[in-house]
Short mmCIF file of C-alpha atoms in Angstrom, two decimals:
data_model
loop_
_atom_site.label_atom_id
_atom_site.label_comp_id
_atom_site.label_asym_id
_atom_site.label_seq_id
_atom_site.Cartn_x
_atom_site.Cartn_y
_atom_site.Cartn_z
CA PHE A 23 -167.05 -98.09 69.03
CA THR A 24 -170.19 -99.16 67.24
CA SER A 25 -168.62 -100.58 64.08
CA PHE A 26 -165.38 -101.00 62.16
CA ALA A 27 -166.18 -97.88 60.16
CA ASP A 28 -166.81 -95.95 63.38
CA PHE A 29 -163.45 -97.07 64.77
CA VAL A 30 -161.53 -96.09 61.65
CA ARG A 31 -163.29 -92.73 61.31
CA ARG A 32 -162.65 -91.77 64.93
CA LEU A 33 -159.01 -92.91 65.09
CA GLY A 34 -157.92 -92.80 61.48
CA HIS A 35 -157.49 -89.04 61.61
CA VAL A 36 -154.64 -89.39 64.12
CA THR A 37 -151.65 -91.51 63.03
CA MET A 38 -153.32 -94.75 62.06
CA THR A 39 -151.42 -96.60 59.34
CA ARG A 40 -152.62 -99.62 57.44
CA ALA A 41 -149.95 -101.78 59.10
CA ALA A 42 -151.13 -100.70 62.55
CA LEU A 43 -154.78 -101.23 61.64
CA ASP A 44 -154.07 -104.68 60.21
CA ARG A 45 -152.18 -105.66 63.38
CA LEU A 46 -155.18 -104.70 65.50
CA ILE A 47 -157.46 -106.75 63.25
CA THR A 48 -155.25 -109.84 63.19
CA ALA A 49 -154.70 -109.66 66.97
CA GLY A 50 -158.47 -109.85 67.48
CA ALA A 51 -158.75 -106.37 69.01
CA LEU A 52 -161.55 -105.41 66.61
CA ASP A 53 -163.51 -108.67 66.68
CA GLY A 54 -167.22 -107.89 66.72
CA LEU A 55 -166.90 -104.57 64.88
CA GLY A 56 -167.02 -106.21 61.45
CA PRO A 57 -168.34 -109.43 59.90
CA SER A 58 -164.94 -111.17 60.11
CA ARG A 59 -161.23 -110.48 60.37
CA ALA A 60 -160.79 -111.41 56.71
CA ALA A 61 -163.44 -108.91 55.64
CA MET A 62 -161.94 -106.10 57.71
CA LEU A 63 -158.47 -106.85 56.34
CA ALA A 64 -159.89 -106.72 52.82
CA VAL A 65 -161.19 -103.15 53.25
CA SER A 66 -158.64 -101.69 55.68
CA GLU A 67 -156.69 -99.81 53.01
CA ASP A 68 -159.80 -98.37 51.36
CA ALA A 69 -161.26 -97.47 54.75
CA LEU A 70 -158.21 -95.38 55.64
CA LYS A 71 -158.32 -93.75 52.22
CA ALA A 72 -161.95 -92.84 52.89
CA VAL A 73 -160.97 -91.21 56.17
CA LYS A 74 -158.33 -89.11 54.43
CA LEU A 75 -160.83 -88.08 51.78
CA GLU A 76 -163.37 -87.11 54.40
CA ARG A 77 -160.76 -85.01 56.19
CA LYS A 78 -159.86 -83.21 52.99
CA GLU A 79 -163.52 -82.51 52.31
CA ARG A 80 -163.97 -81.06 55.75
CA GLU A 81 -160.89 -78.91 55.43
CA SER A 82 -162.02 -77.58 52.06
CA ARG A 83 -165.62 -77.19 53.25
CA GLN A 84 -166.79 -79.22 50.27
CA MET A 85 -168.43 -82.13 52.04
CA SER A 86 -171.36 -83.58 50.21
CA LEU A 87 -174.89 -83.15 51.53
CA PHE A 88 -175.16 -86.86 52.37
CA ALA A 89 -171.83 -86.91 54.26
CA ALA A 90 -173.08 -84.09 56.47
CA ILE A 91 -176.18 -85.99 57.55
CA PRO A 92 -175.68 -88.16 60.67
CA GLY A 93 -175.94 -91.83 59.80
CA GLN A 94 -175.30 -91.28 56.10
CA ALA A 95 -171.55 -90.54 56.13
CA GLU A 96 -170.56 -94.12 56.91
CA ALA A 97 -172.63 -95.58 54.08
CA PHE A 98 -171.48 -92.89 51.67
CA HIS A 99 -167.77 -92.97 52.35
CA PHE A 100 -166.84 -96.46 53.49
CA PRO A 101 -166.39 -99.40 51.13
CA PRO A 102 -168.72 -102.35 51.60
CA PHE A 103 -167.36 -105.52 53.13
CA PRO A 104 -166.67 -108.14 50.46
CA ALA A 105 -168.04 -111.66 50.73
CA VAL A 106 -164.75 -113.31 51.66
CA GLN A 107 -164.14 -116.55 53.50
CA GLU A 108 -162.96 -116.17 57.08
CA LEU A 109 -159.36 -117.05 57.84
CA ARG A 110 -158.72 -120.71 58.60
CA ALA A 111 -158.04 -121.36 62.27
CA ILE A 112 -154.34 -122.12 61.75
CA GLU A 113 -153.92 -118.97 59.64
CA ARG A 114 -155.75 -116.87 62.22
CA LEU A 115 -153.48 -118.16 64.98
CA ARG A 116 -150.35 -117.63 62.90
CA ARG A 117 -151.29 -114.02 62.24
CA GLU A 118 -152.10 -113.44 65.90
CA ARG A 119 -148.63 -114.57 66.88
CA GLU A 120 -147.01 -112.48 64.15
CA ALA A 121 -148.91 -109.41 65.32
CA ILE A 122 -148.37 -109.57 69.09
CA GLY A 123 -146.12 -112.54 69.78
CA VAL A 124 -148.73 -114.82 71.38
CA TYR A 125 -151.74 -116.90 70.37
CA VAL A 126 -155.02 -115.26 71.38
CA SER A 127 -158.02 -117.26 70.18
CA GLY A 128 -156.57 -120.71 70.77
CA HIS A 129 -153.46 -122.80 70.18
CA PRO A 130 -152.43 -124.84 67.12
CA MET A 131 -151.94 -127.88 69.34
CA GLU A 132 -155.30 -127.65 71.10
CA GLY A 133 -157.07 -130.17 68.87
CA LEU A 134 -154.08 -132.53 68.89
CA ARG A 135 -153.57 -132.96 72.61
CA GLU A 136 -154.86 -136.52 72.72
CA ALA A 137 -152.84 -137.59 69.68
CA ALA A 138 -149.71 -135.87 70.99
CA THR A 139 -150.07 -137.56 74.37
CA ALA A 140 -150.28 -140.95 72.64
CA VAL A 141 -146.93 -140.58 70.85
CA ALA A 142 -144.90 -138.21 73.03
CA THR A 143 -143.06 -139.21 76.19
CA HIS A 144 -143.29 -135.70 77.69
CA ASP A 145 -144.99 -132.38 77.23
CA ALA A 146 -143.22 -129.07 77.91
CA LYS A 147 -144.45 -128.90 81.50
CA ALA A 148 -143.15 -132.40 82.25
CA LEU A 149 -139.75 -131.59 80.76
CA ARG A 150 -139.42 -128.54 83.00
CA ARG A 151 -139.97 -130.78 86.01
CA GLY A 152 -137.02 -132.93 84.90
CA VAL A 153 -136.56 -136.32 83.30
CA THR A 154 -135.10 -139.61 84.50
CA ASP A 155 -134.46 -140.91 80.99
CA PRO A 156 -132.93 -138.17 78.81
CA ARG A 157 -134.22 -139.76 75.61
CA VAL A 158 -137.56 -138.10 74.91
CA ARG A 159 -140.18 -137.62 72.19
CA PHE A 160 -141.99 -134.32 71.97
CA VAL A 161 -144.81 -132.98 69.79
CA GLY A 162 -145.08 -129.24 69.29
CA VAL A 163 -145.50 -126.38 66.86
CA ILE A 164 -142.39 -124.57 65.63
CA THR A 165 -142.58 -120.92 66.68
CA GLY A 166 -138.97 -119.91 66.03
CA VAL A 167 -136.18 -120.99 63.68
CA GLU A 168 -132.58 -119.79 63.49
CA GLU A 169 -129.49 -121.27 61.87
CA LYS A 170 -126.10 -120.80 63.53
CA MET A 171 -122.54 -122.01 63.09
CA SER A 172 -121.02 -124.38 65.63
CA ALA A 173 -117.50 -124.01 67.05
CA ALA A 174 -116.42 -126.54 64.42
CA GLN A 175 -117.87 -124.27 61.72
CA LYS A 176 -120.78 -126.58 61.01
CA ARG A 177 -124.35 -125.39 60.63
CA ARG A 178 -126.93 -126.20 63.26
CA GLY A 179 -130.54 -125.23 63.79
CA HIS A 180 -132.03 -123.60 66.87
CA LEU A 181 -135.79 -124.13 67.16
CA ILE A 182 -138.43 -122.97 69.56
CA LEU A 183 -141.08 -125.68 70.00
CA GLU A 184 -144.32 -125.04 71.80
CA ASP A 185 -147.26 -127.08 73.01
CA VAL A 186 -150.25 -126.04 75.12
CA THR A 187 -148.22 -126.43 78.34
CA GLY A 188 -145.18 -124.36 77.45
CA VAL A 189 -142.05 -123.83 75.36
CA VAL A 190 -139.08 -126.10 74.66
CA PRO A 191 -135.87 -124.90 72.96
CA ALA A 192 -134.31 -127.42 70.60
CA VAL A 193 -130.92 -127.67 68.90
CA VAL A 194 -130.50 -129.72 65.73
CA PHE A 195 -126.97 -130.76 64.72
CA GLY A 196 -125.15 -132.17 61.72
CA GLU A 197 -126.81 -134.24 59.06
CA THR A 198 -130.04 -134.20 61.03
CA TRP A 199 -130.26 -130.44 60.51
CA ALA A 200 -129.10 -130.58 56.91
CA SER A 201 -131.80 -133.11 56.01
CA THR A 202 -134.66 -131.46 57.90
CA LYS A 203 -134.08 -127.70 57.86
CA LEU A 204 -136.27 -127.09 54.82
CA SER A 205 -139.18 -128.57 56.77
CA CYS A 206 -138.46 -126.52 59.87
CA VAL A 207 -140.72 -123.53 59.29
CA GLU A 208 -142.74 -121.54 61.78
CA GLY A 209 -146.23 -122.92 62.22
CA GLN A 210 -145.23 -126.49 61.35
CA ILE A 211 -146.30 -129.14 63.88
CA VAL A 212 -143.57 -131.72 64.39
CA LEU A 213 -142.76 -134.88 66.30
CA VAL A 214 -139.12 -134.84 67.39
CA GLU A 215 -136.99 -137.36 69.24
CA GLY A 216 -133.75 -136.51 70.98
CA TYR A 217 -131.99 -135.99 74.28
CA TYR A 218 -133.08 -133.45 76.87
CA LYS A 219 -129.89 -131.77 78.07
CA ARG A 220 -129.57 -128.59 80.14
CA GLU A 221 -133.13 -127.46 79.32
CA ASP A 222 -132.62 -127.98 75.56
CA LEU A 223 -133.97 -130.78 73.41
CA VAL A 224 -130.97 -131.94 71.37
CA LEU A 225 -131.40 -133.69 68.02
CA GLU A 226 -128.11 -134.99 66.73
CA ASP A 227 -126.38 -137.60 64.61
CA GLU A 228 -123.41 -139.75 65.59
CA GLU A 229 -120.81 -137.13 64.70
CA SER A 230 -122.49 -134.17 66.36
CA GLU A 231 -121.14 -134.46 69.89
CA GLN A 232 -117.86 -132.86 68.86
CA ASP A 233 -119.69 -130.02 67.12
CA ALA A 234 -121.33 -128.71 70.28
CA PRO A 235 -119.91 -125.41 71.62
#
């Protein structure tokens, strides 16, 4: 494909929806075909509308003279790219993960490795190897959040934390969860301290032991 317009024109006639097109853009699959991901996202809806209009013109044999001339159809039909600011790195990474489940162009923790190493006792890779002291500190980005009820009918949070070396599940009990759950959102980088038990990082208060399943 020579350009974003070329891609949309050649595939938009099939079953391309705006949601599918936007996922391709945010995943980085179309990088290089347009000025930026933000610019392509800004015109994706109008670009697909242009494809539908072109198809109708062809079917009705009422295409304009310019649209029939090679090299002129793209300029005639497709909307110009707006002068928009490119997505911030953290936003670009968040959208990549939302689109395909993984980070593509980098990792939110990449620029914080040195700082994380200074305050954390372990990274995800080290935790997988095992710990001698179960009390650990870990720095990671939250990539999953779910609230569940314990056997004692108390709410607890289940988090997925991730650094550049891997993934660490975490369980947050009792008052610790109640006081922090509003801050536990996907994409948030956090420093947590707790006990590493059975491959989970457990954050609990004094009354939480009896709440565990």
